[in-house]
mmCIF file of C-alpha atoms and ligand atoms in Angstrom:
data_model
loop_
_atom_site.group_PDB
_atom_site.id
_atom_site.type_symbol
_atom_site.label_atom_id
_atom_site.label_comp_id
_atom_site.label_asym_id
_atom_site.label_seq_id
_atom_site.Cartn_x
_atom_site.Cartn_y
_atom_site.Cartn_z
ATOM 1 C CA UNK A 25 -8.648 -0.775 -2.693
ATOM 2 C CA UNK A 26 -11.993 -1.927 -2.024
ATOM 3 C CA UNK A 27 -11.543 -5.751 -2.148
ATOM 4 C CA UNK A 28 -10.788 -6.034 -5.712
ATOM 5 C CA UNK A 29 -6.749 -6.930 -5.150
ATOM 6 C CA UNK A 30 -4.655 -6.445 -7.799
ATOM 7 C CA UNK A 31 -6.728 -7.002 -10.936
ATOM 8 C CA UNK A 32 -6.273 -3.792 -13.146
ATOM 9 C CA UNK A 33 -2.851 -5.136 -14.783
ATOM 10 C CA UNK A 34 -1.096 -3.134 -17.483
ATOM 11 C CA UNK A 35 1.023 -4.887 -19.826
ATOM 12 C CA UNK A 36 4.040 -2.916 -21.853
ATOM 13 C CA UNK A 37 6.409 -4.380 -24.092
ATOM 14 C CA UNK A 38 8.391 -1.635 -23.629
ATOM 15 C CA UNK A 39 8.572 1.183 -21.094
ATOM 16 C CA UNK A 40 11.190 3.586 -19.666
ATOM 17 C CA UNK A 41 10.319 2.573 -16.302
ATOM 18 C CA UNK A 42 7.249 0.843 -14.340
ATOM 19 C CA UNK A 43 7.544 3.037 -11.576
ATOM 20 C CA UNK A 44 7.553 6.093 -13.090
ATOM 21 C CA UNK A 45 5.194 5.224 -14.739
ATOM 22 C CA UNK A 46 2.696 4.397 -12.283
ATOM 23 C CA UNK A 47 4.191 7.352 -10.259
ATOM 24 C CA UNK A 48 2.634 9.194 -12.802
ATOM 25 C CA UNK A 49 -0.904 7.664 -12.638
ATOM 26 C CA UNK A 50 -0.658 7.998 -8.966
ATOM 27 C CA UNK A 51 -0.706 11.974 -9.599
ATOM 28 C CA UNK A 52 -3.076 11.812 -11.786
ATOM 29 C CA UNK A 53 -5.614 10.161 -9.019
ATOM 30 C CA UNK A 54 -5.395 6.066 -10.125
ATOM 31 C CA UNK A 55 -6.315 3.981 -7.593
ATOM 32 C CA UNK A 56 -4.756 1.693 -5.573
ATOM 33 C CA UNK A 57 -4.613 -2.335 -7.129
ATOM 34 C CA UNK A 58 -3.224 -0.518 -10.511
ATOM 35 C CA UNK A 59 0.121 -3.000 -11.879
ATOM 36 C CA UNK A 60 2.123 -2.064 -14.343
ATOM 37 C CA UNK A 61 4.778 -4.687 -15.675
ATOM 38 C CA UNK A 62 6.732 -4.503 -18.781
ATOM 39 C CA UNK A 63 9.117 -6.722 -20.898
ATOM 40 C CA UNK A 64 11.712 -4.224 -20.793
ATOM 41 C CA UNK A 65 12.656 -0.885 -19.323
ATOM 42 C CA UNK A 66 14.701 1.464 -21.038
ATOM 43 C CA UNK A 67 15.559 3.105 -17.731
ATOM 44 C CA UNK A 68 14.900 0.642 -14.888
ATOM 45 C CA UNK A 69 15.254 2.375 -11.704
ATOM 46 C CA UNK A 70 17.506 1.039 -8.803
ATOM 47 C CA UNK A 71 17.830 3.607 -5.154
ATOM 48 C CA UNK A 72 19.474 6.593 -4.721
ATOM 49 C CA UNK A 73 20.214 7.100 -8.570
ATOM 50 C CA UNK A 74 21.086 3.550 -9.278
ATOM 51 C CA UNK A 75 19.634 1.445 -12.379
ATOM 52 C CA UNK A 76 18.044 -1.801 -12.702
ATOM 53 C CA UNK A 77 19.389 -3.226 -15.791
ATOM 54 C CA UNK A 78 18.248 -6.662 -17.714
ATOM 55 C CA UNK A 79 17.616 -7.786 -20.871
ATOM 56 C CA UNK A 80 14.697 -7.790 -22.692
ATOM 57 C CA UNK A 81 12.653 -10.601 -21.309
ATOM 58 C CA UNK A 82 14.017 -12.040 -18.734
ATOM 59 C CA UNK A 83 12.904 -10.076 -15.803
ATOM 60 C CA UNK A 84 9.603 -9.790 -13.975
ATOM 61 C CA UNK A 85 9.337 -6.159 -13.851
ATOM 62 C CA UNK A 86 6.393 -5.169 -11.884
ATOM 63 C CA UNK A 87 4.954 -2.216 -9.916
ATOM 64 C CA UNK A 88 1.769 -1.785 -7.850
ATOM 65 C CA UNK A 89 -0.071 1.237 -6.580
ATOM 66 C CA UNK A 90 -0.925 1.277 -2.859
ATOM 67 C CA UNK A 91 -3.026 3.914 -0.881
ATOM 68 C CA UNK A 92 -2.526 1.977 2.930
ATOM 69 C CA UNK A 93 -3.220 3.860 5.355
ATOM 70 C CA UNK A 94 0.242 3.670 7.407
ATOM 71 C CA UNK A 95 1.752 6.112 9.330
ATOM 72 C CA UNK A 96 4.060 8.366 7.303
ATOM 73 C CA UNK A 97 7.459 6.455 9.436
ATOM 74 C CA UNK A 98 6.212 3.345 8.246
ATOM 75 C CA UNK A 99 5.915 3.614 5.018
ATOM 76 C CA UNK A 100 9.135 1.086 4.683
ATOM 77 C CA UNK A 101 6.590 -1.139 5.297
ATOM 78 C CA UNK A 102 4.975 -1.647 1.821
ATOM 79 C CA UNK A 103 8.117 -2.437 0.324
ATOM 80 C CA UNK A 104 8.903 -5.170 3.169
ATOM 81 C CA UNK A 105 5.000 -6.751 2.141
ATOM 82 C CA UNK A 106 6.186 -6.957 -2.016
ATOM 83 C CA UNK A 107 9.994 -8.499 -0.947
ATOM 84 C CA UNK A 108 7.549 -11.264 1.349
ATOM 85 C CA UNK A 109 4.998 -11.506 -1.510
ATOM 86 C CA UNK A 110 8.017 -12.032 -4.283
ATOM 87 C CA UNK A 111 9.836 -14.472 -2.120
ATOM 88 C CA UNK A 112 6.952 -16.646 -1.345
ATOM 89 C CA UNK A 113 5.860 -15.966 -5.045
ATOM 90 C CA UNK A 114 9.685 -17.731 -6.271
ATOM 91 C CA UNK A 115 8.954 -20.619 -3.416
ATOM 92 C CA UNK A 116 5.569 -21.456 -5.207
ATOM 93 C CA UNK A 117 6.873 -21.194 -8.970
ATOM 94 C CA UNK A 118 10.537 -21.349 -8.811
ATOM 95 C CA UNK A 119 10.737 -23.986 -5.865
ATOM 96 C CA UNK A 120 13.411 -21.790 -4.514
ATOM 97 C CA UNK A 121 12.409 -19.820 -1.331
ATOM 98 C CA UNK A 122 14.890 -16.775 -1.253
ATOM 99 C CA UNK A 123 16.462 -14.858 1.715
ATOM 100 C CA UNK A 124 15.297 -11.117 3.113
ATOM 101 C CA UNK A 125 18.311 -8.490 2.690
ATOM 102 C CA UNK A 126 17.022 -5.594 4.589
ATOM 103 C CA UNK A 127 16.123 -2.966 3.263
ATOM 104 C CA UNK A 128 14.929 -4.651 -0.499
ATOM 105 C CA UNK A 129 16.663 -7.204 -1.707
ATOM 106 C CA UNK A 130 16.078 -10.899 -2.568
ATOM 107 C CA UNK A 131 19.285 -13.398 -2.244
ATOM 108 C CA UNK A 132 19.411 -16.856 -2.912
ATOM 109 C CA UNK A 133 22.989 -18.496 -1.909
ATOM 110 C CA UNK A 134 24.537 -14.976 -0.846
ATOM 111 C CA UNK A 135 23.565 -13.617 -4.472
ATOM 112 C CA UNK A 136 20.865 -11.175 -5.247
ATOM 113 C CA UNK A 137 18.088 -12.210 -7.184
ATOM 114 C CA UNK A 138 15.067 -9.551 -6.918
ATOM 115 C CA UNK A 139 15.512 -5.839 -6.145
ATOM 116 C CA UNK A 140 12.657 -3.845 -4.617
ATOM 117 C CA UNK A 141 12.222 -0.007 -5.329
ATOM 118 C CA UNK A 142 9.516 2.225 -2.922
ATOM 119 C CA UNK A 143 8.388 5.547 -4.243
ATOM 120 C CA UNK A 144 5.845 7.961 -2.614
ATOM 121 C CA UNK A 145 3.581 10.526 -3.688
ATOM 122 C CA UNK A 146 2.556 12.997 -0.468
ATOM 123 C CA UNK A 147 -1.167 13.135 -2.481
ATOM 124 C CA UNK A 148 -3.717 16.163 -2.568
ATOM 125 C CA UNK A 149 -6.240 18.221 -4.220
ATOM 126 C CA UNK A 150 -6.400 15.732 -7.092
ATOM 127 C CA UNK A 151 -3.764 12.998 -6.568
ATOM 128 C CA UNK A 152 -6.167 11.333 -3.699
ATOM 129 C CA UNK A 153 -4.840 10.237 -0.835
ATOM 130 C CA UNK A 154 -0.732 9.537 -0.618
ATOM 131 C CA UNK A 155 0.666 6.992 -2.811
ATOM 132 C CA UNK A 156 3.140 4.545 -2.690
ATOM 133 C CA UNK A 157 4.578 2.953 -5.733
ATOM 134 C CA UNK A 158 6.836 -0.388 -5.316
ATOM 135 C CA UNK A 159 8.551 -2.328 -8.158
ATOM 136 C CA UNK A 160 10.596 -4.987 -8.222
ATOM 137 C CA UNK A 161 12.667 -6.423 -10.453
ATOM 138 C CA UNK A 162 13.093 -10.211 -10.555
ATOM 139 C CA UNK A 163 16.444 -12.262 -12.221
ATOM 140 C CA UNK A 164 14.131 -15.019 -14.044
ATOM 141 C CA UNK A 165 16.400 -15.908 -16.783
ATOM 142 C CA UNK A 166 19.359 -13.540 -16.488
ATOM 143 C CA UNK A 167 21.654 -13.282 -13.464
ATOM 144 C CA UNK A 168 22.301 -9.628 -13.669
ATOM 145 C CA UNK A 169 24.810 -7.085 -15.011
ATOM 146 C CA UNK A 170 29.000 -8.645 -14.947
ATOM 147 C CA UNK A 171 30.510 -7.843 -11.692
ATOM 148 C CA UNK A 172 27.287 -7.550 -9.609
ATOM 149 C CA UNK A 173 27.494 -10.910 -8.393
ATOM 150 C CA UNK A 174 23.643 -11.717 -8.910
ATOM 151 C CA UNK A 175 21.835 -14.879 -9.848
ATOM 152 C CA UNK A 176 18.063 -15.818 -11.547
ATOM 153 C CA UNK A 177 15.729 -18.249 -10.852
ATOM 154 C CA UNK A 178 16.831 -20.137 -13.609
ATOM 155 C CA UNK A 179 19.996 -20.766 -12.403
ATOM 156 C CA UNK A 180 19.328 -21.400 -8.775
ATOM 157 C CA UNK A 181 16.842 -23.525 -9.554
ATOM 158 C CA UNK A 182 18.185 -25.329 -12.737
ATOM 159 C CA UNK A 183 14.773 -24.896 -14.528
ATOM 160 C CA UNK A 184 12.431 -22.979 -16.534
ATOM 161 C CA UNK A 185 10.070 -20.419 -14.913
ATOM 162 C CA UNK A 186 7.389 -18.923 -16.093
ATOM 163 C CA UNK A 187 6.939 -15.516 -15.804
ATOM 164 C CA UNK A 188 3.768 -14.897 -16.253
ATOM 165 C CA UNK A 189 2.681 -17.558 -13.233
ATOM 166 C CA UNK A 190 5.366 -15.947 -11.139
ATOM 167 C CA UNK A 191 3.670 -12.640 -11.965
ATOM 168 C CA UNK A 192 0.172 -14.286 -10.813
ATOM 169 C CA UNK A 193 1.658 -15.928 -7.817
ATOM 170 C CA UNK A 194 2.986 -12.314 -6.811
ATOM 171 C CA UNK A 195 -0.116 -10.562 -6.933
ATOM 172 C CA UNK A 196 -2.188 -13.179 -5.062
ATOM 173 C CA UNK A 197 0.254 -13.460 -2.267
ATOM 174 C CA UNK A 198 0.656 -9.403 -2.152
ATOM 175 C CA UNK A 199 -3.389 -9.526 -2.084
ATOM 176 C CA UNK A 200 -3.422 -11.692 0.608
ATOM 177 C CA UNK A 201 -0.719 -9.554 2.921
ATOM 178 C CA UNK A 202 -2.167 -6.389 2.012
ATOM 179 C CA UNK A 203 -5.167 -5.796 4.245
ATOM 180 C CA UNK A 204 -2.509 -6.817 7.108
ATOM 181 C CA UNK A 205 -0.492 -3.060 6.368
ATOM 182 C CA UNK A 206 -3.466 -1.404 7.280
ATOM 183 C CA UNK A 207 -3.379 -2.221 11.214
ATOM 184 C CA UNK A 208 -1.335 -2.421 13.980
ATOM 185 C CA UNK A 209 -1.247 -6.456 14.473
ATOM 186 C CA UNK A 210 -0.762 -7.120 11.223
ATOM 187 C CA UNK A 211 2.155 -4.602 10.430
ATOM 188 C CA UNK A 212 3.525 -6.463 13.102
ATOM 189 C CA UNK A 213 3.027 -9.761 11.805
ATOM 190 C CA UNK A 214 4.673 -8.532 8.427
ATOM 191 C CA UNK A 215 7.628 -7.583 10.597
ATOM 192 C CA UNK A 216 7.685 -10.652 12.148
ATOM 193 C CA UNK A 217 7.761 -12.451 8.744
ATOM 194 C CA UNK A 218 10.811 -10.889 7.658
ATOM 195 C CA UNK A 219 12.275 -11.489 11.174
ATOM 196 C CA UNK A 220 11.893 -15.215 10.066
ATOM 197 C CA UNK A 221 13.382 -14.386 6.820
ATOM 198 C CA UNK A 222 16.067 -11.715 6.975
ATOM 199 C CA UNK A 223 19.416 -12.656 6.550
ATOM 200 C CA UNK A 224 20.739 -9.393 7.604
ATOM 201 C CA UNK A 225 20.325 -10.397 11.422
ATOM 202 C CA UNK A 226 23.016 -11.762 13.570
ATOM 203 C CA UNK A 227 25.354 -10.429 10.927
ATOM 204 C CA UNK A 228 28.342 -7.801 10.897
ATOM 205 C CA UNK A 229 27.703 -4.902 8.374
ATOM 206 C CA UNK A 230 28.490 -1.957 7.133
ATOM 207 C CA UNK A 231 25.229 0.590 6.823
ATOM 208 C CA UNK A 232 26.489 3.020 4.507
ATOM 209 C CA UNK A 233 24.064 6.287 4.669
ATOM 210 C CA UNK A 234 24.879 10.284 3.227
ATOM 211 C CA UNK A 235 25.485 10.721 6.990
ATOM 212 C CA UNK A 236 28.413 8.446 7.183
ATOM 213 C CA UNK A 237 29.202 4.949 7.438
ATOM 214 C CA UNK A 238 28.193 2.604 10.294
ATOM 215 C CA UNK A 239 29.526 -0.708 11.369
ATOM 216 C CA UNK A 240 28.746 -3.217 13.975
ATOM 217 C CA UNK A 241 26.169 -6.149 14.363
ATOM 218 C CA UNK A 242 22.361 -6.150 13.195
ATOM 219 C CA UNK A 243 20.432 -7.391 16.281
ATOM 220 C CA UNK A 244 16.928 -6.757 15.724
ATOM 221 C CA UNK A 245 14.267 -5.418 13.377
ATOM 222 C CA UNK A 246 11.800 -2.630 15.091
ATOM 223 C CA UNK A 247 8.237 -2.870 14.721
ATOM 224 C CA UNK A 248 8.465 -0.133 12.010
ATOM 225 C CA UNK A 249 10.782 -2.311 10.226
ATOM 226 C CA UNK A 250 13.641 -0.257 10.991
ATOM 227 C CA UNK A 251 17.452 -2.012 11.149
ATOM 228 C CA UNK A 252 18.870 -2.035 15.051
ATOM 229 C CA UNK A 253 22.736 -2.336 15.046
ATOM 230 C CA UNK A 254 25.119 -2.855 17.778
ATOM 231 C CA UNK A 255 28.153 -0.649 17.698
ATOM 232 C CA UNK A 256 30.619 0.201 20.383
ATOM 233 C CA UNK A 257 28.359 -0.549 22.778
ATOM 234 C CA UNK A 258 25.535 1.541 21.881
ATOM 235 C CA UNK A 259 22.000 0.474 19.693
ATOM 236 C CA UNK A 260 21.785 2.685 16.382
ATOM 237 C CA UNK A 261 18.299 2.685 14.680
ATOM 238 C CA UNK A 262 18.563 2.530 10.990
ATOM 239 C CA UNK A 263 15.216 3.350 8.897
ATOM 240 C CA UNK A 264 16.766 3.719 5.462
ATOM 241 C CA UNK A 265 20.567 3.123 3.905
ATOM 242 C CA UNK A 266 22.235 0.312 2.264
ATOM 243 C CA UNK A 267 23.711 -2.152 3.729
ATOM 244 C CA UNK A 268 26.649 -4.637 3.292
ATOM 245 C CA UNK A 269 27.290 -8.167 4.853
ATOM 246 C CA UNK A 270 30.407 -8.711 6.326
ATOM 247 C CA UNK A 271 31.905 -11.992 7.370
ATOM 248 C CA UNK A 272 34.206 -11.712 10.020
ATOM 249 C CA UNK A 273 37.511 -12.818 8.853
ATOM 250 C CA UNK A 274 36.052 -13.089 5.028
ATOM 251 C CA UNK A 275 35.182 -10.864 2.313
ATOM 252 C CA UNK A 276 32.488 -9.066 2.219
ATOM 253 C CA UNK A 277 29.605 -10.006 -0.044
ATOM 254 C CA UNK A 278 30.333 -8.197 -4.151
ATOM 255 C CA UNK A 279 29.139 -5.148 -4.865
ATOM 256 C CA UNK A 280 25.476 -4.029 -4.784
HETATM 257 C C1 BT5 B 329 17.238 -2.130 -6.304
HETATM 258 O O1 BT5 B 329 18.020 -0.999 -6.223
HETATM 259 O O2 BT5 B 329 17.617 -3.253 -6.113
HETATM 260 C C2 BT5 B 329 15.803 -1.826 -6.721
HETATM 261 C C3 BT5 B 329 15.517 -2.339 -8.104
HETATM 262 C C4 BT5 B 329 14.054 -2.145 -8.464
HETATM 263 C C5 BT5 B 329 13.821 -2.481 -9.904
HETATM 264 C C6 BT5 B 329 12.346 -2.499 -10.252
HETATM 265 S S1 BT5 B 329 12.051 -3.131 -11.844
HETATM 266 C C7 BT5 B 329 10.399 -2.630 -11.795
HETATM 267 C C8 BT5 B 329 10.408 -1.273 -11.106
HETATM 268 N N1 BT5 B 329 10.570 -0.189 -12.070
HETATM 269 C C9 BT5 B 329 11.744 0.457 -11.894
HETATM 270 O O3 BT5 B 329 12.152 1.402 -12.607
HETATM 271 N N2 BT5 B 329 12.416 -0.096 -10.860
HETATM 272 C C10 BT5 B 329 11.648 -1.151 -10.228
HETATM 273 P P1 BT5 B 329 19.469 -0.976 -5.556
HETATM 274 O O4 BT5 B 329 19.450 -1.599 -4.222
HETATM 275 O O5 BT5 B 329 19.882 0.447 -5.686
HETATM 276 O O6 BT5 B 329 20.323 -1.888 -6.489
HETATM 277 C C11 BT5 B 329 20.760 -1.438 -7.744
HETATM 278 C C12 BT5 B 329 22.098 -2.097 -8.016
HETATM 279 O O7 BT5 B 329 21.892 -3.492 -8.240
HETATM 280 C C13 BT5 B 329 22.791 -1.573 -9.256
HETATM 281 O O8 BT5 B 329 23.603 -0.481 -8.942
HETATM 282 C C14 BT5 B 329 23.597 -2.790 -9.724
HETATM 283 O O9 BT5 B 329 24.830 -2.865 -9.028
HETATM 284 C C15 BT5 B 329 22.741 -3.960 -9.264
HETATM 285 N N3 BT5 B 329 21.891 -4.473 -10.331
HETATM 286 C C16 BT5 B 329 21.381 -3.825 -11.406
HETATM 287 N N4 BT5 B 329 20.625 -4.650 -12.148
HETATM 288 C C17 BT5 B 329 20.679 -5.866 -11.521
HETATM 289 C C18 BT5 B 329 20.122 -7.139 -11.794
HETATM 290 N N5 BT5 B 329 19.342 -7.342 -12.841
HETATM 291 N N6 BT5 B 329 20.396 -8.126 -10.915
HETATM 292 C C19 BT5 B 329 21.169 -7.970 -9.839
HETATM 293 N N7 BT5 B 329 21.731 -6.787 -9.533
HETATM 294 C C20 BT5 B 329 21.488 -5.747 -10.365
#
């Protein structure tokens, strides 16, 4: 991006999904700063399979294109600067400042608001350098699918928000935070941000990966924004994998 921020923003009705579709442009060569959001996706992406499902018009649904130059175990990293840019983005607009999940997701009151989804593109002869696409998904006006046990802005913060300003608020705050993912100091800032922010620590969870499952207690976040939990006595290093709060003596949190 050469100083321009976020400024070439593509507007869709209707698309199948915003990050495939800007995975798409990626391979073709677009630059970084390239947004796509849409009123509706006809197959909203969640991880590992998974779909991110709302109603026409009441999500923010937004992807960016980013070209940082971070090293390739890092890359976790962009995704951790759009969940800090959203949830100072709902602060500013919504008046309510939501929790970190690590790895992606928004909460406000236990609940998940915003989802964030990082794809990369390895880049070449003709792609450019690598890409990474991140979208997110933001509960303005609908609190998610029955049973997930989300929420919206709406009704956390018991009024109206507009999209479009929450849209604007996004991409100023991810321009400002973006030049920090290109050094050392300021990836570590970013991490420290979330520290500040991340709900996850101090808490007993469940890290469910295709290895196996995990459980103990999330101590720290590493510089590379990986999760550090306690179990049995030794420190596991988690860098991808979802993860599930557990209350000691309570249930655990509803389903993802
Ligand atoms: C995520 O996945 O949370 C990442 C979602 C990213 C969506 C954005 S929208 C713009 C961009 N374009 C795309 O195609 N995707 C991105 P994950 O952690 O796997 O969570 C998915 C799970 O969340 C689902 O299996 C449901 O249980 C739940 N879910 C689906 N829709 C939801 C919603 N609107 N609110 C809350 N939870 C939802």
């Amino acid at each position: 991006m050469s100083g321009g921020g976020f400024t070439d923003v593509r507007r869709f009705a209707e698309l199948d999904s915003t990050n495939r579709y800007l995975m798409d442009e990626a391979r073709a060569g677009a630059p970084e700063g390239v947004v796509a959001v849409a009123d509706h996706q006809r197959a909203g992406r969640g991880r590992l399979g998974r779909r991110w499902e709302a109603p026409p018009g009441t999500n923010l649904l937004v992807s960016v294109l980013l070209r940082p130059d971070v090293p390739a175990g890092e890359l976790h990293l962009c995704s951790m600067a759009v969940a800090l840019a959203a949830a100072d983005a709902c602060a500013a607009v919504a008046g309510v400042a939501p929790d970190l999940k690590w790895p992606n997701d928004l909460l406000v009151g236990g609940a998940k608001v915003a989802g964030v989804l990082a794809e990369s593109e390895p880049g070449g002869p003709g792609a450019g350098p690598p890409a990474v696409v991140v979208g997110i998904g933001v509960n303005v006006a609908w609190p998610g699918p029955v049973g997930v046990g989300g929420t919206s802005l709406q009704e956390s913060s018991g009024r109206e928000v507009d999209r479009d300003a929450l849209l604007h608020a996004f991409l100023a705050e991810l321009a400002r935070r973006r030049p920090g993912l290109n050094t050392p100091l300021g990836r570590r800032q970013l991490v420290d941000a979330w520290r500040r922010r991340c709900v996850t620590l101090g808490q007993v969870v469940r890290v469910e990966q295709a290895s196996g499952e995990l459980t103990g207690t999330a101590v720290a976040l590493t510089d590379a924004g990986h999760l550090v939990v306690e179990a049995a006595g030794a420190a596991h290093t988690v860098a991808a994998g979802d993860v599930v709060h557990l209350r000691p003596g309570g249930p655990p949190e509803g389903p993802k």
